[in-house]
């Protein structure tokens, strides 16, 4: 019995198929789990007191109020009880900002107002060229 001796050469290539299979499984797992990570969670935001903003007398401030029903009011120095549209606010604020670039704009929103109303107002103010924007709040009570 004669055996033929054939030596196999060592294989220097790595078999990539198992690695590709593992990567595909990981890709599918991350694609399924990623949308679950972006969902919002109901949180109870803390109520804290903060230091009040000190505005120099030389700087003018512009206050825009949002009532609980979502009506917008622009305070131009004279007390106005007439609701204003977002487009009108953007036009007026744009003129004020172009005349006084350093004007401080403050939003005074009711705590019951829809969050989307505040965001829409902030977006309109950004389009109007407002660079210095703040939110007015009441200080937290010591009991909370």
Coordinates of C-alpha atoms in Angstrom, one line a residue:
X1 CA 0.0 0.0 0.0
X2 CA 1.6 3.0 -1.2
X3 CA 0.3 6.3 0.2
X4 CA 0.9 9.3 -1.7
X5 CA 2.1 12.1 0.5
X6 CA 0.5 15.3 -0.6
X7 CA 1.2 18.1 1.7
X8 CA -1.4 20.8 1.9
X9 CA -0.1 24.3 1.9
X10 CA -1.1 26.4 4.9
X11 CA -4.0 28.8 4.0
X12 CA -3.2 32.4 4.6
X13 CA -6.6 33.8 3.8
X14 CA -9.1 34.5 6.5
X15 CA -12.6 33.2 5.9
X16 CA -14.8 36.3 6.0
X17 CA -18.2 34.7 5.8
X18 CA -18.6 34.2 9.6
X19 CA -17.6 37.8 10.2
X20 CA -20.0 39.1 7.6
X21 CA -22.8 37.0 9.2
X22 CA -22.1 38.4 12.7
X23 CA -22.0 42.0 11.3
X24 CA -25.3 41.5 9.6
X25 CA -26.9 40.2 12.8
X26 CA -25.5 43.2 14.7
X27 CA -26.7 45.6 12.0
X28 CA -30.3 44.2 12.2
X29 CA -30.2 44.3 16.0
X30 CA -29.1 48.0 16.1
X31 CA -31.7 49.0 13.4
X32 CA -34.5 47.5 15.5
X33 CA -33.3 48.9 18.8
X34 CA -32.4 52.5 17.6
X35 CA -35.9 53.8 17.3
X36 CA -36.7 52.6 20.8
X37 CA -33.8 54.7 22.2
X38 CA -35.2 58.0 20.8
X39 CA -38.6 57.8 22.4
X40 CA -39.4 60.5 24.9
X41 CA -39.8 59.8 28.6
X42 CA -42.2 61.6 30.8
X43 CA -40.1 63.5 33.3
X44 CA -41.0 65.8 36.2
X45 CA -38.7 68.8 35.7
X46 CA -37.2 70.3 38.8
X47 CA -38.3 73.7 40.1
X48 CA -35.3 75.8 41.2
X49 CA -34.7 79.4 41.9
X50 CA -32.1 81.2 39.8
X51 CA -30.3 84.5 39.9
X52 CA -32.3 87.3 38.2
X53 CA -30.9 88.7 35.0
X54 CA -29.3 92.1 35.5
X55 CA -30.1 94.3 32.5
X56 CA -28.3 97.7 32.3
X57 CA -30.5 100.7 32.1
X58 CA -29.0 101.7 28.8
X59 CA -30.3 98.5 27.1
X60 CA -33.9 98.3 26.0
X61 CA -35.9 95.2 26.6
X62 CA -38.8 93.9 24.6
X63 CA -41.3 91.6 26.3
X64 CA -43.5 89.2 24.4
X65 CA -46.2 87.5 26.5
X66 CA -48.1 84.3 25.8
X67 CA -51.4 83.8 27.6
X68 CA -52.7 80.3 28.6
X69 CA -55.0 80.1 25.6
X70 CA -52.0 80.7 23.3
X71 CA -52.6 84.4 22.4
X72 CA -49.4 86.5 21.8
X73 CA -49.0 90.0 23.1
X74 CA -46.1 92.4 22.2
X75 CA -45.1 95.0 24.8
X76 CA -43.7 98.0 23.0
X77 CA -43.8 100.3 26.0
X78 CA -47.5 101.0 26.0
X79 CA -49.8 98.5 27.7
X80 CA -51.7 96.6 25.0
X81 CA -54.5 94.1 25.6
X82 CA -54.8 93.2 22.0
X83 CA -53.6 89.8 20.8
X84 CA -51.0 89.8 17.9
X85 CA -50.2 87.2 15.3
X86 CA -46.8 85.6 15.0
X87 CA -46.3 87.2 11.6
X88 CA -46.9 90.7 13.0
X89 CA -44.6 90.0 15.9
X90 CA -41.9 88.9 13.5
X91 CA -42.2 92.0 11.4
X92 CA -42.2 94.4 14.3
X93 CA -39.4 92.7 16.1
X94 CA -37.3 92.5 12.9
X95 CA -37.6 96.3 12.6
X96 CA -36.7 96.9 16.2
X97 CA -33.7 94.5 16.0
X98 CA -32.4 96.2 12.8
X99 CA -32.6 99.6 14.6
X100 CA -31.2 98.4 17.9
X101 CA -29.1 95.2 17.4
X102 CA -28.4 94.7 21.1
X103 CA -32.0 94.7 22.2
X104 CA -32.9 92.1 24.9
X105 CA -36.0 90.1 24.0
X106 CA -37.8 88.3 26.8
X107 CA -40.6 85.7 26.6
X108 CA -43.2 85.8 29.4
X109 CA -45.3 82.6 29.0
X110 CA -48.1 81.2 31.1
X111 CA -47.2 77.9 32.7
X112 CA -50.3 76.3 31.1
X113 CA -49.4 77.4 27.6
X114 CA -48.7 74.7 25.0
X115 CA -44.9 74.1 24.6
X116 CA -45.3 74.2 20.8
X117 CA -46.6 77.8 21.0
X118 CA -43.4 78.9 22.8
X119 CA -41.2 77.1 20.3
X120 CA -43.0 78.6 17.3
X121 CA -42.5 82.1 18.9
X122 CA -38.8 81.4 19.4
X123 CA -38.4 80.3 15.8
X124 CA -40.1 83.4 14.5
X125 CA -37.9 85.6 16.8
X126 CA -34.8 83.8 15.4
X127 CA -36.0 84.5 11.8
X128 CA -36.5 88.2 12.9
X129 CA -32.8 88.3 13.8
X130 CA -33.0 88.1 17.6
X131 CA -29.7 87.1 19.1
X132 CA -30.3 87.8 22.8
X133 CA -33.4 85.9 24.0
X134 CA -34.5 85.0 27.5
X135 CA -37.4 83.5 29.4
X136 CA -39.2 85.1 32.3
X137 CA -40.1 82.9 35.3
X138 CA -41.4 83.4 38.8
X139 CA -39.0 82.4 41.5
X140 CA -39.7 79.0 43.1
X141 CA -41.2 79.1 46.6
X142 CA -39.2 77.7 49.5
X143 CA -41.8 75.1 50.2
X144 CA -41.3 73.2 46.9

